[in-house]
Amino acid sequence: MKTFLIMILFTFASSSFAKLTTQLGFNYTTDSDTQKSFEYSKLNGALFIGASVGKKDKLYIGQNVSKYTRTDKQDGLESAEIGVLEIGPKILYYFNEDKNIFFSATWNPYAKGERKDANTNKISGWSYNVALGYHLKINRFFYLGASLNYHNLNITTETDSSNQETEVSQTFTSIFPLIELVFHFR
């Protein structure tokens, strides 16, 4: 039965002539306060690989892989650092035929990484991201653009160095722009 379903999937996928897209996004933010000797930096990176659904090629569905890193320093010493890899499905919808103005939504059921403060703990949870943006067409395949993103990371478990797992409820929320490179394959 499993083999039969895979054969059906490949038959429909090859006959649908779906368009493929790859989207790379990047943001680095830093802030400092010399009076209080405080530094903050954050890195967001994302990769999306998707295929079009429908005849007009406005809707794309695919896989998202993101990296979220945040570092806080007090008096020149690292007081807290968090780094999380997020993986999950993403939908991308273009509002016009030229594929310029878009909306995207991502749900990452896999969000795992480390938190370093006084100790180093493994963390896991889930996240979501919604974005609104614009892609400028450079040539037939390449677009350059930006998006405004709302990101919500929810940490649900934390594991210390002795493998003691604790349920936690912590949320990291941010709004940030991403610079994006997009490749549409026809």
Coordinates of C-alpha atoms in Angstrom, one line a residue:
M1 CA 0.0 0.0 0.0
K2 CA 2.8 2.4 0.9
T3 CA 4.5 1.8 -2.5
F4 CA 1.2 2.4 -4.3
L5 CA 0.7 5.8 -2.5
I6 CA 4.3 6.8 -3.4
M7 CA 3.7 5.9 -7.1
I8 CA 0.5 8.0 -7.2
L9 CA 2.3 10.9 -5.6
F10 CA 5.1 10.9 -8.2
T11 CA 2.6 10.5 -11.0
F12 CA 0.6 13.6 -10.0
A13 CA 3.7 15.6 -9.1
S14 CA 5.4 15.0 -12.4
S15 CA 2.2 15.8 -14.4
S16 CA 1.4 19.0 -12.5
F17 CA 4.4 21.0 -13.8
A18 CA 4.7 22.8 -10.5
K19 CA 7.1 25.8 -10.3
L20 CA 9.8 25.6 -7.7
T21 CA 11.1 28.5 -5.6
T22 CA 13.9 29.0 -3.1
Q23 CA 13.9 31.9 -0.7
L24 CA 16.8 32.9 1.6
G25 CA 16.3 35.5 4.3
F26 CA 18.8 37.2 6.7
N27 CA 18.7 39.7 9.5
Y28 CA 21.4 40.7 12.0
T29 CA 20.5 43.2 14.8
T30 CA 22.8 44.7 17.5
D31 CA 22.2 47.2 20.2
S32 CA 24.4 48.6 23.0
D33 CA 24.1 50.9 26.0
T34 CA 27.5 52.2 27.2
Q35 CA 26.1 53.8 30.4
K36 CA 24.8 50.4 31.6
S37 CA 27.5 48.3 29.8
F38 CA 24.9 46.3 28.0
E39 CA 25.1 44.7 24.6
Y40 CA 22.4 42.8 22.7
S41 CA 22.6 41.0 19.3
K42 CA 20.2 38.8 17.4
L43 CA 20.6 36.8 14.2
N44 CA 17.7 35.4 12.1
G45 CA 18.2 33.3 9.0
A46 CA 15.7 31.3 7.0
L47 CA 15.7 29.0 4.0
F48 CA 12.4 28.0 2.2
I49 CA 12.1 25.5 -0.6
G50 CA 8.6 25.2 -2.1
A51 CA 6.5 24.2 -5.1
S52 CA 3.5 26.1 -6.6
V53 CA 0.0 24.9 -6.2
G54 CA -2.6 25.8 -8.8
K55 CA -2.5 27.1 -12.3
K56 CA -1.6 30.8 -11.6
D57 CA 1.5 29.9 -9.5
K58 CA 0.6 32.4 -6.7
L59 CA 0.5 29.9 -3.9
Y60 CA 3.7 28.0 -2.8
I61 CA 3.9 25.3 -0.2
G62 CA 7.1 23.8 1.1
Q63 CA 9.7 23.3 3.8
N64 CA 11.2 26.0 6.0
V65 CA 14.5 25.8 8.0
S66 CA 15.3 28.8 10.2
K67 CA 18.0 29.7 12.7
Y68 CA 17.4 32.0 15.7
T69 CA 20.3 33.2 17.8
R70 CA 20.2 35.8 20.6
T71 CA 23.0 37.0 22.8
D72 CA 22.9 39.4 25.8
K73 CA 26.1 40.8 27.4
Q74 CA 26.4 42.7 30.6
D75 CA 29.7 44.4 31.6
G76 CA 31.4 42.8 28.6
L77 CA 30.5 39.2 29.8
E78 CA 28.0 37.0 28.1
S79 CA 25.1 36.8 30.5
A80 CA 22.7 34.8 28.3
E81 CA 22.8 33.2 24.8
I82 CA 20.1 31.2 23.0
G83 CA 20.4 29.4 19.7
V84 CA 17.5 27.4 18.1
L85 CA 17.1 25.5 14.9
E86 CA 13.5 25.6 13.6
I87 CA 12.0 23.3 11.0
G88 CA 8.4 23.2 9.6
P89 CA 6.0 23.8 6.8
K90 CA 5.5 27.2 5.2
I91 CA 3.0 28.7 2.8
L92 CA 3.8 31.7 0.6
Y93 CA 1.1 33.6 -1.3
Y94 CA 1.8 36.3 -4.0
F95 CA -1.0 38.8 -4.3
N96 CA -0.1 39.7 -8.0
E97 CA 1.0 38.0 -11.2
D98 CA 4.5 39.6 -11.1
K99 CA 5.2 37.8 -7.8
N100 CA 6.1 41.0 -5.9
I101 CA 3.8 41.5 -2.9
F102 CA 3.4 38.5 -0.7
F103 CA 2.3 37.0 2.6
S104 CA 3.8 34.0 4.3
A105 CA 3.0 31.9 7.3
T106 CA 5.3 29.3 8.9
W107 CA 4.6 26.8 11.7
N108 CA 7.7 25.1 13.1
P109 CA 6.8 22.1 15.3
Y110 CA 10.5 21.4 15.6
A111 CA 12.5 24.0 17.5
K112 CA 15.5 22.7 19.4
G113 CA 18.8 24.3 20.6
E114 CA 20.7 25.5 23.6
R115 CA 20.5 28.1 26.2
K116 CA 23.7 29.3 27.9
D117 CA 23.6 31.4 31.0
A118 CA 25.2 30.1 34.3
N119 CA 24.7 26.6 32.8
T120 CA 24.2 25.2 29.4
N121 CA 20.8 23.6 28.9
K122 CA 19.2 22.0 25.9
I123 CA 15.8 23.5 25.0
S124 CA 12.9 22.4 22.7
G125 CA 9.5 23.7 21.7
W126 CA 7.8 25.2 18.7
S127 CA 7.5 28.5 16.8
Y128 CA 5.6 30.3 14.2
N129 CA 6.3 33.2 11.9
V130 CA 4.1 35.4 9.7
A131 CA 5.5 37.9 7.2
L132 CA 4.4 40.5 4.7
G133 CA 6.9 41.7 2.0
Y134 CA 7.9 42.8 -1.4
H135 CA 10.2 41.1 -4.0
L136 CA 11.7 43.2 -6.8
K137 CA 12.2 41.3 -10.1
I138 CA 15.9 41.5 -11.2
N139 CA 15.5 39.0 -14.0
R140 CA 13.3 36.0 -15.0
F141 CA 14.6 33.8 -12.2
F142 CA 16.0 36.1 -9.5
Y143 CA 14.2 38.5 -7.2
L144 CA 15.6 40.7 -4.4
G145 CA 13.3 41.9 -1.6
A146 CA 12.5 42.4 2.1
S147 CA 9.8 41.4 4.5
L148 CA 8.5 42.4 7.9
N149 CA 8.2 39.4 10.2
Y150 CA 6.4 38.6 13.4
H151 CA 8.2 35.6 15.1
N152 CA 7.0 33.8 18.2
L153 CA 9.2 31.1 19.8
N154 CA 7.7 28.9 22.6
I155 CA 10.1 26.9 24.8
T156 CA 8.3 23.9 26.4
T157 CA 11.1 21.7 27.8
E158 CA 14.6 22.3 29.2
T159 CA 17.2 19.6 29.8
D160 CA 20.2 20.3 32.1
S161 CA 23.6 18.7 31.9
S162 CA 22.5 15.7 34.1
N163 CA 19.7 14.9 31.6
Q164 CA 17.0 16.1 34.0
E165 CA 14.1 17.4 31.8
T166 CA 11.8 20.1 33.1
E167 CA 8.6 21.5 31.6
V168 CA 8.8 25.2 31.1
S169 CA 6.7 27.9 29.5
Q170 CA 8.8 30.6 28.0
T171 CA 8.1 32.8 25.0
F172 CA 10.4 34.9 22.8
T173 CA 8.5 37.3 20.5
S174 CA 10.1 39.7 18.0
I175 CA 9.2 41.9 15.0
F176 CA 12.1 42.3 12.5
P177 CA 12.8 42.9 8.8
L178 CA 14.5 40.2 6.6
I179 CA 16.5 40.9 3.5
E180 CA 15.5 38.2 1.0
L181 CA 17.0 36.6 -2.1
V182 CA 14.5 34.5 -4.2
F183 CA 15.0 32.1 -7.1
H184 CA 12.0 31.0 -9.1
F185 CA 12.6 28.0 -11.3
R186 CA 10.2 27.4 -14.2

